[in-house]
Tab-separated table of C-alpha atoms and ligand atoms in Angstrom:
chain	number	residue	atom	x	y	z
A	19	MET	CA	18.158	14.756	-17.560
A	20	LYS	CA	20.170	17.158	-17.188
A	21	PRO	CA	22.767	16.624	-14.059
A	22	SER	CA	21.493	20.267	-12.650
A	23	LEU	CA	18.030	19.188	-13.041
A	24	ARG	CA	18.190	15.470	-11.284
A	25	GLN	CA	17.306	15.902	-7.828
A	26	ARG	CA	18.344	13.321	-5.168
A	27	VAL	CA	14.700	12.073	-3.601
A	28	LEU	CA	14.486	10.184	-0.383
A	29	VAL	CA	11.521	8.015	-0.407
A	30	THR	CA	10.519	6.150	3.238
A	31	GLY	CA	8.609	3.378	3.116
A	32	GLY	CA	9.476	3.072	-0.534
A	33	ALA	CA	9.396	-0.512	-0.463
A	34	GLY	CA	5.510	-0.962	0.401
A	35	PHE	CA	2.599	-0.351	-2.062
A	36	LEU	CA	2.590	3.206	-2.760
A	37	GLY	CA	6.310	3.835	-2.085
A	38	SER	CA	7.299	1.675	-4.624
A	39	HIS	CA	5.464	3.247	-7.460
A	40	LEU	CA	6.582	6.555	-6.518
A	41	CYS	CA	10.196	5.327	-6.434
A	42	GLU	CA	9.258	4.065	-10.196
A	43	ARG	CA	7.661	7.297	-11.113
A	44	LEU	CA	10.638	9.398	-9.384
A	45	LEU	CA	13.134	7.208	-11.245
A	46	ASP	CA	10.896	7.846	-14.783
A	47	ALA	CA	11.208	11.580	-14.232
A	48	GLY	CA	15.112	10.984	-14.131
A	49	HIS	CA	15.813	11.633	-10.558
A	50	ASP	CA	18.080	9.603	-7.997
A	51	VAL	CA	16.175	7.903	-5.665
A	52	LEU	CA	17.140	6.425	-2.239
A	53	CYS	CA	14.526	3.818	-0.812
A	54	VAL	CA	14.677	3.579	2.903
A	55	ASP	CA	12.462	0.762	4.557
A	56	ASN	CA	12.712	-1.370	7.339
A	57	PHE	CA	10.540	-4.189	5.276
A	58	TYR	CA	8.055	-4.272	8.106
A	59	THR	CA	5.210	-4.545	5.457
A	60	GLY	CA	7.185	-3.694	2.499
A	61	SER	CA	9.041	-5.604	0.283
A	62	LYS	CA	12.223	-5.995	-2.042
A	63	ASP	CA	9.763	-7.971	-4.558
A	64	ASN	CA	8.353	-4.380	-5.093
A	65	LEU	CA	11.744	-3.058	-5.953
A	66	LEU	CA	13.256	-6.088	-7.868
A	67	HIS	CA	12.458	-4.253	-11.387
A	68	VAL	CA	14.668	-1.332	-10.590
A	69	LEU	CA	17.309	-2.770	-8.116
A	70	ALA	CA	19.877	-2.690	-11.189
A	71	ASN	CA	19.265	0.779	-12.081
A	72	PRO	CA	22.382	2.944	-10.963
A	73	HIS	CA	20.086	5.981	-10.096
A	74	PHE	CA	18.248	3.622	-7.367
A	75	GLU	CA	19.566	2.840	-3.766
A	76	LEU	CA	17.848	0.742	-1.195
A	77	LEU	CA	18.879	1.363	2.404
A	78	ARG	CA	17.332	-1.047	5.208
A	79	HIS	CA	16.615	1.510	7.926
A	80	ASP	CA	13.880	2.185	10.715
A	81	VAL	CA	12.779	5.782	10.348
A	82	THR	CA	12.027	6.057	14.310
A	83	PHE	CA	16.026	6.394	14.263
A	84	PRO	CA	17.909	9.135	13.065
A	85	LEU	CA	19.153	9.334	9.683
A	86	TYR	CA	22.164	11.181	8.374
A	87	VAL	CA	22.086	11.515	4.555
A	88	GLU	CA	22.296	14.139	1.976
A	89	VAL	CA	19.243	14.728	-0.222
A	90	ASP	CA	17.256	17.735	-2.090
A	91	GLU	CA	13.436	16.065	-1.237
A	92	ILE	CA	11.874	13.783	1.154
A	93	PHE	CA	8.653	12.031	0.712
A	94	ASN	CA	7.841	10.121	4.576
A	95	LEU	CA	5.661	7.204	3.288
A	96	ALA	CA	7.181	5.134	5.872
A	97	CYS	CA	4.027	3.702	8.178
A	98	PRO	CA	2.195	0.448	7.831
A	99	ALA	CA	-1.380	1.397	6.584
A	100	SER	CA	-3.830	-1.724	6.421
A	101	PRO	CA	-5.659	-1.765	9.899
A	102	ILE	CA	-4.705	-5.373	10.931
A	103	HIS	CA	-0.962	-4.319	10.372
A	104	TYR	CA	-0.879	-1.405	12.405
A	105	GLN	CA	-2.934	-2.671	15.124
A	106	PHE	CA	-0.401	-5.513	15.560
A	107	ASP	CA	2.011	-3.584	17.004
A	108	PRO	CA	0.375	-0.297	18.066
A	109	VAL	CA	3.419	1.095	19.795
A	110	GLN	CA	5.801	0.890	16.687
A	111	THR	CA	3.059	2.248	14.933
A	112	THR	CA	2.738	5.478	16.849
A	113	LYS	CA	6.525	5.586	17.062
A	114	THR	CA	6.744	5.079	13.190
A	115	SER	CA	4.539	8.414	12.723
A	116	VAL	CA	5.890	10.369	15.678
A	117	HIS	CA	9.547	9.790	15.653
A	118	GLY	CA	9.617	9.051	11.896
A	119	ALA	CA	8.083	12.272	11.205
A	120	ILE	CA	10.484	14.294	13.785
A	121	ASN	CA	13.365	12.524	12.150
A	122	MET	CA	12.467	13.474	8.454
A	123	LEU	CA	11.553	16.916	9.375
A	124	GLY	CA	15.164	17.284	11.362
A	125	LEU	CA	16.761	15.617	8.165
A	126	ALA	CA	14.590	18.435	6.123
A	127	LYS	CA	15.703	21.495	8.246
A	128	ARG	CA	19.403	20.306	8.366
A	129	VAL	CA	19.736	20.075	4.555
A	130	LYS	CA	17.069	22.162	3.228
A	131	ALA	CA	15.351	19.888	1.779
A	132	ARG	CA	11.291	19.975	0.485
A	133	ILE	CA	9.686	17.434	2.359
A	134	LEU	CA	6.074	15.504	2.281
A	135	GLN	CA	4.618	13.536	4.683
A	136	ALA	CA	2.073	11.257	4.135
A	137	SER	CA	-1.210	11.856	6.165
A	138	THR	CA	-4.374	9.917	5.622
A	139	SER	CA	-8.310	10.417	5.385
A	140	GLU	CA	-8.240	8.738	8.758
A	141	VAL	CA	-7.431	12.113	10.204
A	142	TYR	CA	-11.059	12.828	9.470
A	143	GLY	CA	-11.926	9.562	11.618
A	144	ASP	CA	-16.055	8.677	11.760
A	145	PRO	CA	-16.544	11.914	9.544
A	146	GLU	CA	-19.413	14.109	10.812
A	147	VAL	CA	-19.038	16.089	7.447
A	148	HIS	CA	-19.545	14.530	4.108
A	149	PRO	CA	-17.736	14.701	1.849
A	150	GLN	CA	-14.482	15.673	3.749
A	151	ARG	CA	-13.104	18.878	2.956
A	152	GLU	CA	-9.514	19.907	4.683
A	153	ASP	CA	-10.778	22.539	6.715
A	154	TYR	CA	-12.842	19.844	8.509
A	155	TRP	CA	-11.069	19.184	11.893
A	156	GLY	CA	-12.644	15.500	12.387
A	157	HIS	CA	-14.004	12.803	14.671
A	158	VAL	CA	-11.592	10.936	15.930
A	159	ASN	CA	-11.305	8.225	18.995
A	160	PRO	CA	-7.972	8.894	20.333
A	161	ILE	CA	-8.361	5.887	22.759
A	162	GLY	CA	-9.872	3.216	20.353
A	163	LEU	CA	-7.551	0.235	18.547
A	164	ARG	CA	-7.593	2.815	15.317
A	165	GLY	CA	-5.966	5.624	17.865
A	166	CYS	CA	-2.546	4.223	17.252
A	167	TYR	CA	-2.724	5.248	13.604
A	168	ASP	CA	-4.993	8.088	13.437
A	169	GLU	CA	-3.677	10.359	16.147
A	170	ALA	CA	0.068	9.690	15.316
A	171	LYS	CA	-0.772	10.771	11.877
A	172	ARG	CA	-2.379	13.798	13.283
A	173	PHE	CA	0.227	14.366	15.268
A	174	SER	CA	2.442	13.944	11.958
A	175	GLU	CA	0.664	16.773	10.531
A	176	ALA	CA	0.932	19.367	13.551
A	177	ILE	CA	4.778	18.808	14.025
A	178	VAL	CA	5.172	19.207	10.130
A	179	MET	CA	3.282	22.693	10.499
A	180	ALA	CA	5.301	23.523	13.781
A	181	TYR	CA	8.693	22.904	11.506
A	182	HIS	CA	7.292	25.009	8.674
A	183	ARG	CA	6.109	27.942	10.814
A	184	ALA	CA	9.365	27.686	13.714
A	185	HIS	CA	11.851	26.891	11.013
A	186	GLY	CA	10.697	27.419	7.712
A	187	VAL	CA	10.741	24.138	6.405
A	188	ASN	CA	9.610	23.678	3.238
A	189	THR	CA	6.654	21.202	4.121
A	190	HIS	CA	3.731	19.603	2.431
A	191	ILE	CA	1.015	17.486	3.615
A	192	VAL	CA	-0.993	15.164	1.666
A	193	ARG	CA	-4.221	13.246	2.910
A	194	ILE	CA	-4.405	10.130	1.071
A	195	PHE	CA	-7.808	8.260	0.680
A	196	ASN	CA	-8.251	4.949	0.141
A	197	THR	CA	-5.855	3.763	-2.726
A	198	TYR	CA	-5.572	0.359	-4.420
A	199	GLY	CA	-3.702	-1.200	-7.171
A	200	GLN	CA	-0.824	-3.804	-8.295
A	201	ARG	CA	1.853	-4.589	-5.176
A	202	MET	CA	-1.222	-4.752	-2.467
A	203	ARG	CA	-0.327	-7.875	-0.763
A	204	LEU	CA	-2.844	-11.027	-1.041
A	205	ASN	CA	-2.403	-10.996	3.017
A	206	ASP	CA	-2.667	-7.228	3.378
A	207	GLY	CA	-5.882	-7.373	4.885
A	208	ARG	CA	-7.530	-4.352	3.622
A	209	VAL	CA	-10.726	-4.753	1.729
A	210	LEU	CA	-9.622	-4.802	-1.935
A	211	PRO	CA	-6.918	-7.585	-1.634
A	212	ASN	CA	-9.181	-9.503	1.080
A	213	PHE	CA	-12.216	-9.468	-1.582
A	214	ILE	CA	-10.173	-10.487	-4.511
A	215	TYR	CA	-8.427	-12.873	-3.198
A	216	GLN	CA	-11.476	-14.461	-1.390
A	217	ALA	CA	-13.222	-14.226	-5.046
A	218	LEU	CA	-10.063	-16.279	-6.712
A	219	THR	CA	-10.051	-18.723	-4.453
A	220	ASP	CA	-13.674	-19.473	-4.282
A	221	GLN	CA	-13.955	-18.475	-0.622
A	222	PRO	CA	-16.969	-16.220	0.541
A	223	LEU	CA	-16.336	-12.485	0.747
A	224	THR	CA	-16.041	-11.434	4.061
A	225	VAL	CA	-18.522	-8.012	4.544
A	226	TYR	CA	-17.812	-6.548	7.639
A	227	GLY	CA	-20.712	-5.094	9.376
A	228	ASN	CA	-23.920	-5.057	6.792
A	229	GLY	CA	-21.513	-3.372	4.167
A	230	SER	CA	-23.478	-0.227	4.098
A	231	GLN	CA	-20.796	1.761	5.500
A	232	THR	CA	-19.039	3.625	2.064
A	233	ARG	CA	-15.567	3.898	1.000
A	234	SER	CA	-14.081	5.946	-2.280
A	235	PHE	CA	-11.056	3.897	-4.088
A	236	CYS	CA	-8.593	5.686	-6.316
A	237	TYR	CA	-6.226	3.686	-8.310
A	238	VAL	CA	-2.711	4.142	-7.577
A	239	SER	CA	-1.388	5.859	-10.802
A	240	ASP	CA	-3.471	8.743	-9.810
A	241	LEU	CA	-2.628	8.842	-6.605
A	242	VAL	CA	1.126	8.825	-7.079
A	243	GLU	CA	1.064	11.490	-9.953
A	244	GLY	CA	-0.802	13.849	-7.359
A	245	ILE	CA	1.578	13.351	-4.626
A	246	PHE	CA	4.134	13.887	-7.064
A	247	ARG	CA	2.784	17.356	-8.200
A	248	LEU	CA	2.378	18.392	-4.660
A	249	LEU	CA	5.872	18.165	-3.776
A	250	PHE	CA	6.937	20.794	-6.012
A	251	THR	CA	4.209	23.397	-5.069
A	252	GLU	CA	4.731	26.075	-2.499
A	253	PHE	CA	1.557	25.204	-0.780
A	254	HIS	CA	1.876	24.098	3.140
A	255	GLU	CA	-1.567	23.315	4.513
A	256	PRO	CA	-2.877	19.624	3.740
A	257	VAL	CA	-4.474	18.369	0.497
A	258	ASN	CA	-6.895	15.568	-0.203
A	259	LEU	CA	-6.069	13.223	-2.878
A	260	GLY	CA	-8.439	10.140	-3.909
A	261	ASN	CA	-11.099	9.602	-6.372
A	262	PRO	CA	-14.620	10.845	-5.226
A	263	SER	CA	-16.375	7.966	-6.567
A	264	GLU	CA	-17.975	6.630	-3.600
A	265	VAL	CA	-19.335	3.239	-3.196
A	266	SER	CA	-20.903	0.655	-0.282
A	267	ILE	CA	-18.565	-1.917	0.755
A	268	LEU	CA	-21.630	-4.244	0.179
A	269	GLU	CA	-21.970	-2.688	-3.494
A	270	PHE	CA	-17.923	-3.202	-4.227
A	271	ALA	CA	-18.198	-7.024	-3.093
A	272	ARG	CA	-20.920	-7.385	-5.720
A	273	GLU	CA	-18.586	-5.409	-8.487
A	274	ILE	CA	-15.746	-7.647	-7.563
A	275	LEU	CA	-17.321	-10.829	-7.911
A	276	ALA	CA	-19.328	-9.770	-11.442
A	277	LEU	CA	-15.986	-8.705	-12.686
A	278	SER	CA	-13.607	-11.766	-11.702
A	279	GLY	CA	-16.739	-14.102	-12.974
A	280	SER	CA	-16.391	-15.845	-9.442
A	281	ASN	CA	-19.062	-18.204	-7.511
A	282	SER	CA	-18.182	-17.098	-4.302
A	283	THR	CA	-21.162	-16.243	-2.018
A	284	LEU	CA	-20.519	-13.564	0.788
A	285	VAL	CA	-20.255	-13.759	4.399
A	286	PHE	CA	-21.258	-11.230	7.110
A	287	LYS	CA	-18.583	-10.614	9.739
A	288	PRO	CA	-18.625	-8.243	12.815
A	289	LEU	CA	-18.007	-4.563	12.219
A	290	PRO	CA	-14.315	-3.721	13.619
A	291	GLN	CA	-14.618	-0.903	16.335
A	292	ASP	CA	-14.653	2.686	15.163
A	293	ASP	CA	-15.239	1.399	11.329
A	294	PRO	CA	-15.682	4.892	9.772
A	295	LYS	CA	-19.459	4.883	8.128
A	296	VAL	CA	-18.807	7.095	5.355
A	297	ARG	CA	-15.571	8.587	3.308
A	298	GLN	CA	-15.399	10.755	0.226
A	299	PRO	CA	-12.517	13.362	-0.323
A	300	ASP	CA	-13.811	16.789	-1.634
A	301	ILE	CA	-10.803	17.335	-4.052
A	302	THR	CA	-11.687	20.725	-5.180
A	303	ARG	CA	-8.108	21.994	-3.676
A	304	ALA	CA	-5.991	19.474	-5.432
A	305	ARG	CA	-7.872	20.426	-8.636
A	306	GLN	CA	-7.082	24.140	-8.267
A	307	LEU	CA	-3.825	23.879	-6.670
A	308	LEU	CA	-2.170	20.740	-9.031
A	309	GLY	CA	-4.573	20.597	-12.047
A	310	TRP	CA	-5.236	17.041	-10.824
A	311	GLU	CA	-7.869	14.557	-10.672
A	312	PRO	CA	-8.457	10.991	-11.205
A	313	LYS	CA	-8.068	9.337	-14.612
A	314	VAL	CA	-8.789	6.056	-14.253
A	315	ASP	CA	-12.347	4.778	-13.058
A	316	ARG	CA	-12.965	2.068	-10.808
A	317	HIS	CA	-14.006	-0.575	-13.162
A	318	ASP	CA	-10.849	-0.035	-15.147
A	319	GLY	CA	-8.296	0.025	-12.154
A	320	LEU	CA	-10.386	-3.244	-10.802
A	321	ARG	CA	-9.667	-4.999	-13.773
A	322	ARG	CA	-5.991	-3.870	-14.121
A	323	THR	CA	-5.524	-4.980	-10.131
A	324	LEU	CA	-7.281	-8.441	-10.645
A	325	GLU	CA	-4.904	-9.163	-13.586
A	326	TYR	CA	-2.312	-8.494	-10.647
A	327	PHE	CA	-3.898	-10.865	-8.293
A	328	LYS	CA	-4.373	-13.691	-10.510
A	329	GLN	CA	-0.758	-13.870	-11.321
A	330	GLN	CA	0.169	-13.804	-7.785
A	331	VAL	CA	-2.458	-16.144	-6.937
A	332	GLN	CA	-1.109	-18.576	-9.871
A	333	ASN	CA	2.449	-18.143	-8.574
A	334	GLY	CA	1.716	-19.327	-4.846
B	28	NAD	P1	2.349	-0.536	2.927
B	28	NAD	O1	2.146	-1.009	4.149
B	28	NAD	O2	2.589	-1.080	1.656
B	28	NAD	O3	3.429	0.598	3.065
B	28	NAD	C1	4.337	1.175	4.118
B	28	NAD	C2	6.028	0.834	4.236
B	28	NAD	O4	6.380	1.710	5.131
B	28	NAD	C3	6.142	-0.637	3.981
B	28	NAD	O5	7.147	-0.606	3.192
B	28	NAD	C4	7.142	-0.683	5.450
B	28	NAD	O6	8.101	-1.704	5.629
B	28	NAD	C5	7.756	0.516	5.736
B	28	NAD	N1	7.805	0.897	7.098
B	28	NAD	C6	6.635	0.827	8.122
B	28	NAD	N2	7.497	1.092	9.300
B	28	NAD	C7	8.584	1.533	8.861
B	28	NAD	C8	9.662	2.083	9.881
B	28	NAD	N3	9.765	2.358	11.115
B	28	NAD	N4	10.767	2.458	9.015
B	28	NAD	C9	10.893	2.404	7.857
B	28	NAD	N5	9.875	1.972	7.133
B	28	NAD	C10	8.866	1.373	7.521
B	28	NAD	O7	1.233	0.586	2.986
B	28	NAD	P2	1.189	1.786	1.685
B	28	NAD	O8	-0.683	1.682	1.419
B	28	NAD	O9	2.184	2.183	0.502
B	28	NAD	O10	0.851	3.415	2.730
B	28	NAD	C11	1.847	3.955	2.565
B	28	NAD	C12	1.756	5.453	3.239
B	28	NAD	O11	0.768	6.131	2.534
B	28	NAD	C13	1.619	5.610	4.946
B	28	NAD	O12	2.181	6.316	5.364
B	28	NAD	C14	-0.018	5.332	4.810
B	28	NAD	O13	-0.446	5.609	6.155
B	28	NAD	C15	-0.343	6.211	3.796
B	28	NAD	N6	-1.469	5.889	3.377
B	28	NAD	C16	-2.216	5.164	2.430
B	28	NAD	C17	-3.366	4.737	1.883
B	28	NAD	C18	-3.543	3.783	0.913
B	28	NAD	O14	-5.118	3.771	0.844
B	28	NAD	N7	-2.877	2.872	0.444
B	28	NAD	C19	-4.308	5.616	2.729
B	28	NAD	C20	-3.865	6.730	3.602
B	28	NAD	C21	-2.564	6.913	3.926
B	29	UDP	N1	17.618	14.031	12.516
B	29	UDP	C1	18.005	13.028	11.691
B	29	UDP	N2	18.898	13.390	10.380
B	29	UDP	C2	19.578	15.066	10.289
B	29	UDP	C3	18.948	15.617	11.247
B	29	UDP	C4	18.138	15.650	12.161
B	29	UDP	O1	17.790	11.741	11.624
B	29	UDP	O2	20.175	14.885	9.593
B	29	UDP	C5	17.115	14.055	13.694
B	29	UDP	C6	17.910	14.060	14.802
B	29	UDP	O3	17.875	12.965	15.742
B	29	UDP	C7	16.846	15.032	15.988
B	29	UDP	C8	15.339	14.922	14.822
B	29	UDP	O4	16.122	14.536	13.980
B	29	UDP	O5	16.374	14.056	16.908
B	29	UDP	C9	14.692	16.444	15.323
B	29	UDP	O6	15.949	17.292	14.832
B	29	UDP	P1	15.968	18.782	15.097
B	29	UDP	O7	17.204	19.398	14.306
B	29	UDP	O8	15.095	19.288	14.805
B	29	UDP	O9	15.988	18.627	16.791
B	29	UDP	P2	17.146	18.282	17.579
B	29	UDP	O10	18.500	17.607	17.221
B	29	UDP	O11	17.683	20.031	18.033
B	29	UDP	O12	16.667	17.757	18.708
B	30	UDP	N1	-13.799	-4.243	4.969
B	30	UDP	C1	-14.766	-5.580	4.824
B	30	UDP	N2	-14.423	-6.874	4.859
B	30	UDP	C2	-12.675	-6.869	4.482
B	30	UDP	C3	-11.923	-6.064	5.003
B	30	UDP	C4	-12.579	-4.700	4.924
B	30	UDP	O1	-15.864	-5.333	4.747
B	30	UDP	O2	-12.593	-7.933	4.222
B	30	UDP	C5	-14.059	-3.047	5.254
B	30	UDP	C6	-14.053	-2.218	6.466
B	30	UDP	O3	-14.443	-3.011	7.645
B	30	UDP	C7	-14.116	-1.205	6.027
B	30	UDP	C8	-13.753	-0.796	4.658
B	30	UDP	O4	-13.916	-2.352	4.129
B	30	UDP	O5	-15.332	-0.668	6.298
B	30	UDP	C9	-12.367	-0.657	4.277
B	30	UDP	O6	-11.382	-1.292	4.927
B	30	UDP	P1	-9.781	-1.402	5.103
B	30	UDP	O7	-9.269	-2.056	6.076
B	30	UDP	O8	-9.321	-1.597	3.466
B	30	UDP	O9	-9.477	0.750	5.017
B	30	UDP	P2	-10.277	1.493	6.077
B	30	UDP	O10	-10.741	2.276	4.949
B	30	UDP	O11	-10.972	1.074	7.133
B	30	UDP	O12	-8.777	2.067	6.928
């Protein structure tokens, strides 16, 4: 890439699942990447293959503290995403989304950088509108166990719009729906790593509730392509990104058993508090704005992810 086209891109949470794939995508596009992470749920292991790249830098830093660097673009992804991890220290989770967003917006304002804030389908809570469109305001319990994540992400959207309106910062908001793929951790706690790990180690798959709740799973390469495109638009309102193909958790468990050829059984456990009953993105906006839609179907994505987890289990 010509030096004039090469951008200096900051990725916070870049050592995590989505962030590490995004760093790779940006390096492939010829940019300089500064990855900032405090390794709360992420790991250097996710970045081993890019550490020797002279266009890549890794900085251990907590985004709740100010950060003074010179960059052209910012992807603010730092935040634990798995319910067990974000509920482990709800104060730190809230601070990460609240202070983290303010610091990254302050940085974007000072250096006139484009910024993309990672929001979530959790802003819709346990939705009363299905599928979820961006103009739906959501149904969130502010004081429940998920509040530290959901409400802090909702705040991050509000402060992003405030910096855009008051200071003209070039902001972008992505509402990410359940995404899966390589580099999720075996002990991540989200449904896919749990089920695959259990299937591969002949343990019962833990279905919470009766498994009738639904999710719509997007493969990581599709998601990363969508957020990469979104940052370079002039669109400032939230955009849903996810795969609209919806499945019940019970059916999902059966798919994983069939794909892995596992003899594991199913065991039913209590449904966690405020667990959304349905979730499916309406991606009309992303289709029109970005010319984007998911390309990898669930069967193919699960097959690729299973191969990765097999290796992880073998390596201990
Ligand atoms: P992840 O837990 O794998 O990655 C999060 C990263 O942020 C980790 O590397 C972690 O160490 C880092 N981090 C956490 N707190 C930090 C802090 N205070 N300072 C610096 N770094 C910090 O999760 P993920 O699935 O990659 O999620 C990335 C982003 O996408 C999050 O903002 C999450 O809310 C959002 N998101 C993800 C999904 C999904 O399905 N994967 C869905 C909705 C939203
Ligand atoms: N900030 C930062 N890096 C910068 C500029 C600002 O981390 O390059 C932080 C700064 O510490 C402040 C926050 O971002 O707390 C918001 O910055 P802003 O300039 O909007 O607010 P102010 O400094 O006026 O409170
Ligand atoms: N789930 C499950 N078994 C598990 C982990 C999760 O049945 O071992 C369910 C969970 O109750 C939810 C869905 O799977 O209904 C997705 O959970 P996850 O934690 O992956 O993400 P969420 O979409 O709830 O944030």
